[in-house]
Tab-separated table of C-alpha atoms in Angstrom:
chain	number	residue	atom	x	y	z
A	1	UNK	CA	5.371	44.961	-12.598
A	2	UNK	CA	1.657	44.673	-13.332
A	3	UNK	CA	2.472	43.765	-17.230
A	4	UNK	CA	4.613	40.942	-15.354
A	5	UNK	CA	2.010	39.588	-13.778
A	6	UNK	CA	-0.597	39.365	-15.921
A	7	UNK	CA	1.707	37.466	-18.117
A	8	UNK	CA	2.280	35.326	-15.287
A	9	UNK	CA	-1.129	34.798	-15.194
A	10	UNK	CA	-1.702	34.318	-18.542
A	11	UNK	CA	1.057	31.834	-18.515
A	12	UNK	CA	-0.291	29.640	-15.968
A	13	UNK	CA	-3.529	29.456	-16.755
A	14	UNK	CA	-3.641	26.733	-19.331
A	15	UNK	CA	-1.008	24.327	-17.188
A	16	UNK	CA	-3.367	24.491	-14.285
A	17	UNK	CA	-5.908	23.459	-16.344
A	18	UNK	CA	-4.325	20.649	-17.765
A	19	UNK	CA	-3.472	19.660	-14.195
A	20	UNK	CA	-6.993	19.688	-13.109
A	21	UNK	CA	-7.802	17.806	-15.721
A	22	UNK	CA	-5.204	15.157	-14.987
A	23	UNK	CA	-5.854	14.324	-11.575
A	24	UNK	CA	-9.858	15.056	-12.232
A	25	UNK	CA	-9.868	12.046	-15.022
A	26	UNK	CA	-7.255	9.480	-12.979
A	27	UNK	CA	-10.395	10.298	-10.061
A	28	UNK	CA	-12.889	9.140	-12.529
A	29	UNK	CA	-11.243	5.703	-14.022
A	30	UNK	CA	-12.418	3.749	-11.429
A	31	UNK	CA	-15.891	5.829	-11.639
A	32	UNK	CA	-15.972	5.489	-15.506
A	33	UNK	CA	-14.834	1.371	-15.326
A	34	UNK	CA	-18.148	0.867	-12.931
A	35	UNK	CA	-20.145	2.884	-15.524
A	36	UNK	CA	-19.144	1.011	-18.333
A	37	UNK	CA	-20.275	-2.225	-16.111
A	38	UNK	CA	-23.839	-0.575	-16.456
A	39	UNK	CA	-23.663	0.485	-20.551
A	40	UNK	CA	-22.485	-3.114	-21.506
A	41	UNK	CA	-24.341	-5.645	-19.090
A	42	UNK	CA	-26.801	-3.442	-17.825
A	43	UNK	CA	-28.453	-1.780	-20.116
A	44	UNK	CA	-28.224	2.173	-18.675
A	45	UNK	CA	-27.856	4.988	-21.785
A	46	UNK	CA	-24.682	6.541	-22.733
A	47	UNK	CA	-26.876	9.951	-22.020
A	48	UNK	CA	-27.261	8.895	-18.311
A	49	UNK	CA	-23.906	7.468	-18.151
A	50	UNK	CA	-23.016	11.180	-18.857
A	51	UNK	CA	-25.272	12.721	-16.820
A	52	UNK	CA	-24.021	10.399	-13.539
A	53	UNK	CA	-20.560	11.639	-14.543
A	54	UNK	CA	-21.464	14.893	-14.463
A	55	UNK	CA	-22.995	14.949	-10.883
A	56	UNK	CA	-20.102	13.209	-9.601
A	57	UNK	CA	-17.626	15.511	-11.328
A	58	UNK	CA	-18.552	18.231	-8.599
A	59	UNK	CA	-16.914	16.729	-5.435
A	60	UNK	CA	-13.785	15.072	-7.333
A	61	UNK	CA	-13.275	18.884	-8.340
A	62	UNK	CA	-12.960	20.021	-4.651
A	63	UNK	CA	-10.101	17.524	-3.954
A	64	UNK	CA	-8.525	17.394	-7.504
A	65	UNK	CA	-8.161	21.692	-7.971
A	66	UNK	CA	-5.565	22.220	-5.410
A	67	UNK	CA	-3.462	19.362	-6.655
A	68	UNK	CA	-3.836	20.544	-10.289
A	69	UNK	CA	-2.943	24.460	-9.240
A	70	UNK	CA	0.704	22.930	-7.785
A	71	UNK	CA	1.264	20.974	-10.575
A	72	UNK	CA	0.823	23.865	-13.045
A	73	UNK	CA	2.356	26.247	-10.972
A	74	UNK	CA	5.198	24.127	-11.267
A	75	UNK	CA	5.336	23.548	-15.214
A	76	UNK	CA	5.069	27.185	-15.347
A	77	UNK	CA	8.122	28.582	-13.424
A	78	UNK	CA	9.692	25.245	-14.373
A	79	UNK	CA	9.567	26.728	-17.993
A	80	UNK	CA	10.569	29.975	-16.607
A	81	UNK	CA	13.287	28.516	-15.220
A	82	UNK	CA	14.330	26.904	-18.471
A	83	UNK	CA	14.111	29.594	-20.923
A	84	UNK	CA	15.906	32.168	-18.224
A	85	UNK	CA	12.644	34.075	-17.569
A	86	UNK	CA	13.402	34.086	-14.190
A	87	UNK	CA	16.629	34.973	-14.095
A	88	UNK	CA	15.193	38.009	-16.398
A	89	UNK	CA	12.534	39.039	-13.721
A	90	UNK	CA	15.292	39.329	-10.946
A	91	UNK	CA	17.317	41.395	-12.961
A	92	UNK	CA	14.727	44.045	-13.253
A	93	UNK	CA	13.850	44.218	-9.625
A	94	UNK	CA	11.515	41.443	-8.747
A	95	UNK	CA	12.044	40.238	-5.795
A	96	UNK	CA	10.301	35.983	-5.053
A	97	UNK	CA	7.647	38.123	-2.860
A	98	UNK	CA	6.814	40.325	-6.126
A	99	UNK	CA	7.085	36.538	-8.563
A	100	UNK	CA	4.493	35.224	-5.792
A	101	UNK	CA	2.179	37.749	-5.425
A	102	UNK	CA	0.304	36.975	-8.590
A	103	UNK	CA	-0.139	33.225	-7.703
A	104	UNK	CA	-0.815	33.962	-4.397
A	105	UNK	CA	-4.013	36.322	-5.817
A	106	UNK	CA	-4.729	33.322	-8.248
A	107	UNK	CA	-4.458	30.394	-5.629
A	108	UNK	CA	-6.956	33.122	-2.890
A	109	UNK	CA	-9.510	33.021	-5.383
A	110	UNK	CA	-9.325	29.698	-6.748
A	111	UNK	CA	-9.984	28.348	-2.672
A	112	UNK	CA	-12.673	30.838	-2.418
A	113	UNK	CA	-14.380	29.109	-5.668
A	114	UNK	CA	-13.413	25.732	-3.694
A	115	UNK	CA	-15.231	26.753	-0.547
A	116	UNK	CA	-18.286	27.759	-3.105
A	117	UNK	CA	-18.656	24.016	-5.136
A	118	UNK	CA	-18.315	22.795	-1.751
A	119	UNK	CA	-21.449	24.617	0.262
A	120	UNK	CA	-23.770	24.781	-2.835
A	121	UNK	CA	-22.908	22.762	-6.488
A	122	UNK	CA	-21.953	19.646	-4.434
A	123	UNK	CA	-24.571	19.009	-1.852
A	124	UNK	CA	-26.998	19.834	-5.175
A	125	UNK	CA	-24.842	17.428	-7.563
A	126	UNK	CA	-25.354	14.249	-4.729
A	127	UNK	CA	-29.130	15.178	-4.788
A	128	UNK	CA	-29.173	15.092	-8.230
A	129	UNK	CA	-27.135	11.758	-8.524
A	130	UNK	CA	-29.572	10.074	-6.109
A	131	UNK	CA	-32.590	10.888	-7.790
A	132	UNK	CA	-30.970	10.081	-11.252
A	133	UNK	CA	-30.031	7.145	-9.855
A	134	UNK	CA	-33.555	6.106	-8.480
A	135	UNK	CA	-35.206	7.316	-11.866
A	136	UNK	CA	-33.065	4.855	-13.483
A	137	UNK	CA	-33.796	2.073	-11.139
A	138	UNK	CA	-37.680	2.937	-11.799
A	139	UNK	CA	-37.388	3.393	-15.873
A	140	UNK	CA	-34.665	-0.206	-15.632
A	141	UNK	CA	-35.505	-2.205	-12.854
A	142	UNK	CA	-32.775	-4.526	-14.326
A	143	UNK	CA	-30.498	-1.908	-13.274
A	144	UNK	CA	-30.817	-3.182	-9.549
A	145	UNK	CA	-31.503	-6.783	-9.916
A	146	UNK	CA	-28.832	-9.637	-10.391
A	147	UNK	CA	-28.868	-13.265	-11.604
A	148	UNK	CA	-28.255	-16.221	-9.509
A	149	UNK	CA	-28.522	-14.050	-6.273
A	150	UNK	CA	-31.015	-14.064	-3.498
A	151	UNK	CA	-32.344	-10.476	-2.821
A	152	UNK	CA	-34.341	-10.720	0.622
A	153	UNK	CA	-34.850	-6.448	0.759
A	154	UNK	CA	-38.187	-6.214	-1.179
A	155	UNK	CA	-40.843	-5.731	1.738
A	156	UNK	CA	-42.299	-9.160	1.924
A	157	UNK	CA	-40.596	-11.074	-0.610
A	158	UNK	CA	-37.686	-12.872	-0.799
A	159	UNK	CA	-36.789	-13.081	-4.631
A	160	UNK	CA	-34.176	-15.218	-6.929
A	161	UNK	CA	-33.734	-14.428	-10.920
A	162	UNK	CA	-31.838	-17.617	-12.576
A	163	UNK	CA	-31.909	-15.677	-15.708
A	164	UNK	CA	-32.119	-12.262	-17.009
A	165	UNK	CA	-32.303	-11.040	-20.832
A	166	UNK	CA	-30.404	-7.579	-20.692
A	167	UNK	CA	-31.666	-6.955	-24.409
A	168	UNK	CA	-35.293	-7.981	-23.598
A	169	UNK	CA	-35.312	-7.031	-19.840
A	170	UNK	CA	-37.230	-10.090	-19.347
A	171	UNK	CA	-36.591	-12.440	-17.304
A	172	UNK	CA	-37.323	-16.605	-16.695
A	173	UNK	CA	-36.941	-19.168	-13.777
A	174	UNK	CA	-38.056	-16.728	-11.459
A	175	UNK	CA	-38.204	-18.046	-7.743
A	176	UNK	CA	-40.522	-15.629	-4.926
A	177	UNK	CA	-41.135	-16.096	-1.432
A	178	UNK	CA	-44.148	-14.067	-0.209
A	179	UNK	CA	-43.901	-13.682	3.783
A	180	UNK	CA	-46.838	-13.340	5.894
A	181	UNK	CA	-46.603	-12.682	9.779
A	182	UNK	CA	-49.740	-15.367	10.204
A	183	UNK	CA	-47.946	-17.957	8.663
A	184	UNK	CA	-45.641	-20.367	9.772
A	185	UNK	CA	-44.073	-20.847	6.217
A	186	UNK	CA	-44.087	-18.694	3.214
A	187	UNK	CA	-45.553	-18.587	-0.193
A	188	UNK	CA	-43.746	-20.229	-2.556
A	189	UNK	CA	-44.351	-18.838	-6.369
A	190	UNK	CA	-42.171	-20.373	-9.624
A	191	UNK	CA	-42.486	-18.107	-12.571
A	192	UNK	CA	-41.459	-19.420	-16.181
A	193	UNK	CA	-41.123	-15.737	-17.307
A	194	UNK	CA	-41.315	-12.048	-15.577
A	195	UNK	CA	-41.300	-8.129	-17.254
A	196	UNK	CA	-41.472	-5.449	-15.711
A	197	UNK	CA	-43.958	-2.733	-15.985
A	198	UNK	CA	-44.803	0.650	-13.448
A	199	UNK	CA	-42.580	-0.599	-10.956
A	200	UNK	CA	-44.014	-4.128	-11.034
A	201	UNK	CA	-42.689	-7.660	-11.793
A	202	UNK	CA	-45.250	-8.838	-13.915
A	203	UNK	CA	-45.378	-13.023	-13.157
A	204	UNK	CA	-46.553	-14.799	-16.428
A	205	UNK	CA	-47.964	-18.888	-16.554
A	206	UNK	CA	-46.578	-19.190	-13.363
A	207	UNK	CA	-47.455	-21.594	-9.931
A	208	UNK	CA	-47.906	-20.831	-6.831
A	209	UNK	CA	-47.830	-23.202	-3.080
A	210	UNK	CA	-49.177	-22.395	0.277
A	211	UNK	CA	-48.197	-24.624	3.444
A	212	UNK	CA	-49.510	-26.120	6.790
A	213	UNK	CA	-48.015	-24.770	9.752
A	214	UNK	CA	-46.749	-28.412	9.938
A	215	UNK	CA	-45.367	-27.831	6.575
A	216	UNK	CA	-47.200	-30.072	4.467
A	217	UNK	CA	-48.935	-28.572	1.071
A	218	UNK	CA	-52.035	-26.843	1.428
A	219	UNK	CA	-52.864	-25.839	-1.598
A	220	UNK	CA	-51.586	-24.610	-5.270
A	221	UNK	CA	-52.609	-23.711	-8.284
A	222	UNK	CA	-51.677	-21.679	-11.715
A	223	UNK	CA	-52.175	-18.290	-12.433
A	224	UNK	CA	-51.589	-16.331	-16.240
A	225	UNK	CA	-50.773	-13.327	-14.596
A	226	UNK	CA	-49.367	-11.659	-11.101
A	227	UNK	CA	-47.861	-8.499	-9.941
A	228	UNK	CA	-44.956	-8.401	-8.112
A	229	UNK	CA	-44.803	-4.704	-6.137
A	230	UNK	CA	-40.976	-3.823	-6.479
A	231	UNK	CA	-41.311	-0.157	-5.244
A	232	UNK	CA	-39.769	-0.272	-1.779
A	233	UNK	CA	-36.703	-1.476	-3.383
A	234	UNK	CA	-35.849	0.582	-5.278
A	235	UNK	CA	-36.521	3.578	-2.647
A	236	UNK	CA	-32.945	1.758	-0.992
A	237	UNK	CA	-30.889	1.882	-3.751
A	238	UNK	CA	-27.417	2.659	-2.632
A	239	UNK	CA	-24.930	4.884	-4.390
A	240	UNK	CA	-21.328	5.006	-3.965
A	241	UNK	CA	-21.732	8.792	-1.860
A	242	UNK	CA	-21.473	8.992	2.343
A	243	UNK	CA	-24.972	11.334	3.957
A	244	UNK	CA	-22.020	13.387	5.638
A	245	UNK	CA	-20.271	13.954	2.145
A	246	UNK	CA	-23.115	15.219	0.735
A	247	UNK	CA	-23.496	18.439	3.243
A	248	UNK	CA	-21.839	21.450	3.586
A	249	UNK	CA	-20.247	22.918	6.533
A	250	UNK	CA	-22.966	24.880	7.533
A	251	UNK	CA	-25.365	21.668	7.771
A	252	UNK	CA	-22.488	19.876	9.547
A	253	UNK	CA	-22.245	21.936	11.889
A	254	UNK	CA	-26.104	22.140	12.833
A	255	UNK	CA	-25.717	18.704	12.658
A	256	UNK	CA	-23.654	18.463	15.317
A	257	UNK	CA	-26.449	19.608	17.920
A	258	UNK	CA	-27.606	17.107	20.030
A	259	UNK	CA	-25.531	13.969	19.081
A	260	UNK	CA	-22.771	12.914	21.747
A	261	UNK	CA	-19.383	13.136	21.740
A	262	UNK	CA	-18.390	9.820	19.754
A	263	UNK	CA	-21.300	10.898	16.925
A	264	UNK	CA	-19.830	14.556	16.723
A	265	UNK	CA	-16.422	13.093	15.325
A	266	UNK	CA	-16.802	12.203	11.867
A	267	UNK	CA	-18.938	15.416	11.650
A	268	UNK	CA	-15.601	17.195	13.132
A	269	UNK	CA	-13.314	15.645	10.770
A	270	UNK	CA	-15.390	16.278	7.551
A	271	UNK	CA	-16.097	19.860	8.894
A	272	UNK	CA	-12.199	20.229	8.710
A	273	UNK	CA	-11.373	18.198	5.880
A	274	UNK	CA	-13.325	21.157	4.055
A	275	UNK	CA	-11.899	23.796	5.184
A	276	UNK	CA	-8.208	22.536	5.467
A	277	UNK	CA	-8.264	20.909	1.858
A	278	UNK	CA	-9.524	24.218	0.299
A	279	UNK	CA	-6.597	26.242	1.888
A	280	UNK	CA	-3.725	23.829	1.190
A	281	UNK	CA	-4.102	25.347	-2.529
A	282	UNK	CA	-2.597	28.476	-1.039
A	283	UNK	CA	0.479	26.861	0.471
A	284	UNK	CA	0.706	24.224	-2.576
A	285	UNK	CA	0.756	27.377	-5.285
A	286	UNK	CA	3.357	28.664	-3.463
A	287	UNK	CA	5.226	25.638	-2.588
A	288	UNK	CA	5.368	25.042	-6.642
A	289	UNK	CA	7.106	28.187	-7.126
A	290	UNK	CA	9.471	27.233	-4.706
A	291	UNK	CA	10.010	24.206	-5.628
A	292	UNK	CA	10.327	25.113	-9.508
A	293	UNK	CA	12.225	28.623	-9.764
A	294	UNK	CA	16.047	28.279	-9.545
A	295	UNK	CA	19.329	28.077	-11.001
A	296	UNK	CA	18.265	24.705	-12.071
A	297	UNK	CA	16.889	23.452	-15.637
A	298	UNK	CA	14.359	20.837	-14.813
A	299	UNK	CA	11.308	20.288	-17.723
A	300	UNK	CA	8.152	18.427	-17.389
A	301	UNK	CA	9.127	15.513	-16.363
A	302	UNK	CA	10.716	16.664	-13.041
A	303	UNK	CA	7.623	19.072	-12.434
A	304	UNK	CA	5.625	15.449	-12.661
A	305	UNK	CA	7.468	13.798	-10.262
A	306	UNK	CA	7.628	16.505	-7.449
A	307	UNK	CA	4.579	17.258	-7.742
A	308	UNK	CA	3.130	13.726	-7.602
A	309	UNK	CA	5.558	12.737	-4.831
A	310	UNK	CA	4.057	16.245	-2.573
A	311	UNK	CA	0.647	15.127	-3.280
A	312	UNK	CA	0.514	10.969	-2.904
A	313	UNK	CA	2.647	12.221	0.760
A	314	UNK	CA	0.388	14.754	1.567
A	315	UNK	CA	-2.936	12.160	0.840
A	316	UNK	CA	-1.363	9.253	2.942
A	317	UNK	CA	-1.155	11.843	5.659
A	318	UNK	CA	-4.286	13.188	5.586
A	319	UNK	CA	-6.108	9.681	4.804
A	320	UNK	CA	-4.248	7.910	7.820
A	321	UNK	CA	-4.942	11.362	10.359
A	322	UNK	CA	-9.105	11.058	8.874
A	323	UNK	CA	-9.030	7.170	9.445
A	324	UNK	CA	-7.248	8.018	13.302
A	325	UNK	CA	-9.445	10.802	14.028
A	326	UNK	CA	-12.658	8.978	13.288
A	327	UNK	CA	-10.455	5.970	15.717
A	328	UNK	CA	-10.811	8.720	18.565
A	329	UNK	CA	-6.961	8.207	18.514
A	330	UNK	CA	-6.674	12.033	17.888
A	331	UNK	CA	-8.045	15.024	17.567
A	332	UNK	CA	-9.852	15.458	14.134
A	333	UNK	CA	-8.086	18.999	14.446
A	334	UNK	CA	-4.531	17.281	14.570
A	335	UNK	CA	-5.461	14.600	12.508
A	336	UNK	CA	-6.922	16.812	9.934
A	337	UNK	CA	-4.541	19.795	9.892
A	338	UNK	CA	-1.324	18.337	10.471
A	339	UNK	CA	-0.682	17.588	7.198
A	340	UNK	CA	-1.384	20.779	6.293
A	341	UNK	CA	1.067	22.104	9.148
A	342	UNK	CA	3.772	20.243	7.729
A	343	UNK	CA	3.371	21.321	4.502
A	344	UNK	CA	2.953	24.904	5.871
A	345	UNK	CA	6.466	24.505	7.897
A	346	UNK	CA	8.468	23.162	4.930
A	347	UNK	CA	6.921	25.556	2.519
A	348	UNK	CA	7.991	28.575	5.047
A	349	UNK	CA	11.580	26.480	5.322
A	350	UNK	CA	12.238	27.074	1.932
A	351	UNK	CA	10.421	30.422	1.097
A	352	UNK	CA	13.540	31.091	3.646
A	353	UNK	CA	16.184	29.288	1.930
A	354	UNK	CA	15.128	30.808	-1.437
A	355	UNK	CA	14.817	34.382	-0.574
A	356	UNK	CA	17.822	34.256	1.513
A	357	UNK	CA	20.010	33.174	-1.713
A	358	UNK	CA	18.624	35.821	-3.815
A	359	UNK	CA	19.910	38.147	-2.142
């Protein structure tokens, strides 16, 4: 039995694999489209291109493994199936308990190495990302800023680009407000042409115009040369990754402390999003057997469509019981776990069915 399952094993090894990969790279497309956004128009390296991949890669893993363990669970008995290897393994004794056993070892460990990206690679990856991020800000300032738009988050200023040269990262018709608490209207400055340099928009040959608080002129004048402190901007920079994403459960949970009941909930629900997605590779592993061994001769192409129409069911469920619990419509336990529940109960429903026809 032990030379059975190791070729078991063996055998499923590589489909799960591809599986992972699958679902890990249709995750990324609309990561990787946004990325190429920053190679082509703004400037970022192919190197940190990479590198951002790589930090995101971490958390798509966490969802993506279970779903890639069911769908090469399922090529593998499928092609069992096919070739009569299962029909040989009954006649020699195994029983579906002894076929599942294996997997069942397999899927236990894989969920333990779940639980593991998920309370120390992935809170370390979204560090990583944000200070990657930032660095690139700091080394491309470009990176951040955008023609034709008004960006009113740079401490005192108020700034508008008409246009920027991505080759050059130079940039000309630049527009700046300077508040000031004192003064009834701001400073207006009109730069021909800006660089940037240490974090700084460098103003060249540019004017400048300070007001009445009646609003008439007050005074202007020229200048060759003025810095521009972009700094606190960049600090803010935004990337595409939730605070409560970013922690495991053992900081969610002393998170929890001291907030109220309404500010507990999201906590709740991601708390049990990571522990329920982790174990529903158990129940999918085995569901694929099920699902897969038989009398039947389905290929590939049937092992696709199962296992995507499982998956895209089980995701609307658990999306729409996250979105409800975080409503206060439910519990973020029943919104949470009831997908897994259901998935639990039909797996069990035909673990029955199946064992009681091989006998």
């Amino acid at each position: 039995m032990k030379i059975i399952e190791k070729y078991i094993l063996e055998d499923v090894k590589m489909p799960i694999i591809f599986g992972v990969s699958l679902f890990t790279f249709i995750f990324l497309i609309e990561i990787i489209v946004s990325l190429m956004e920053n190679i082509i128009v703004k400037g970022i390296s192919l190197l940190d291109v990479l590198r951002i991949l790589s930090f995101y890669l971490p958390p798509i893993l966490s969802q993506t493994i279970p779903m890639g363990v069911f769908l090469g669970v399922m090529i593998t008995f499928s092609k069992f199936t096919s070739t009569s290897e299962a029909t040989a393994m009954s006649s020699i004794g195994m029983s579906l308990k002894d076929i599942l056993k294996p997997i069942v070892k397999l899927s236990m460990l894989i969920t333990i190495f779940i639980f593991f990206l998920q309370e120390s690679i992935i809170p370390r990856s979204f560090s990583k990302l944000e200070e990657l991020t930032i660095k690139i800000a700091y080394e491309n300032p470009v990176f951040q800023l955008k023609e034709g738009i008004l960006i009113d988050e740079v401490d005192q200023y108020s700034l508008y680009i008409n246009k920027i040269d991505r080759k050059t990262n130079e940039a000309s018709n630049v527009l700046i407000f300077q508040k000031d608490d004192k003064s009834t209207f701001p400073t207006i400055l009109l730069g021909e042409k800006a660089y940037w340099k240490n974090v700084n928009m460098v103003l060249e040959n540019s004017k400048f115009y300070t007001f009445n608080p009646d609003g008439t002129l007050k005074l202007e004048g020229k200048f060759k040369q003025k810095k521009i402190p972009l700094s606190s901007y960049f600090q803010n920079i935004n990337i595409d990754v939730k605070d409560i994403e970013a922690m495991g459960i053992g900081m969610l949970i002393k998170n929890l402390n001291g907030k109220t009941k309404q500010e507990r909930t999201p906590y709740l629900v991601e708390i049990n999003r990571k522990i329920a997605i982790p174990l529903s590779t158990i129940v999918l592993s085995i569901l694929g057997v099920l699902l897969s061994i038989g009398h039947h001769r389905s290929g590939k192409g049937a092992s696709f469509g199962i296992s995507l129409a499982v998956i895209f069911i089980y995701i609307v469920f658990l999306n729409v019981g996250m979105v409800m619990a975080n409503k206060g419509i439910v519990s973020p336990y029943v919104g949470v776990w009831l997908p897994n529940i259901l998935l639990l109960g039909g797996t069990g429903l035909l673990y029955k069915i199946k064992a009681g026809g091989a006998r």
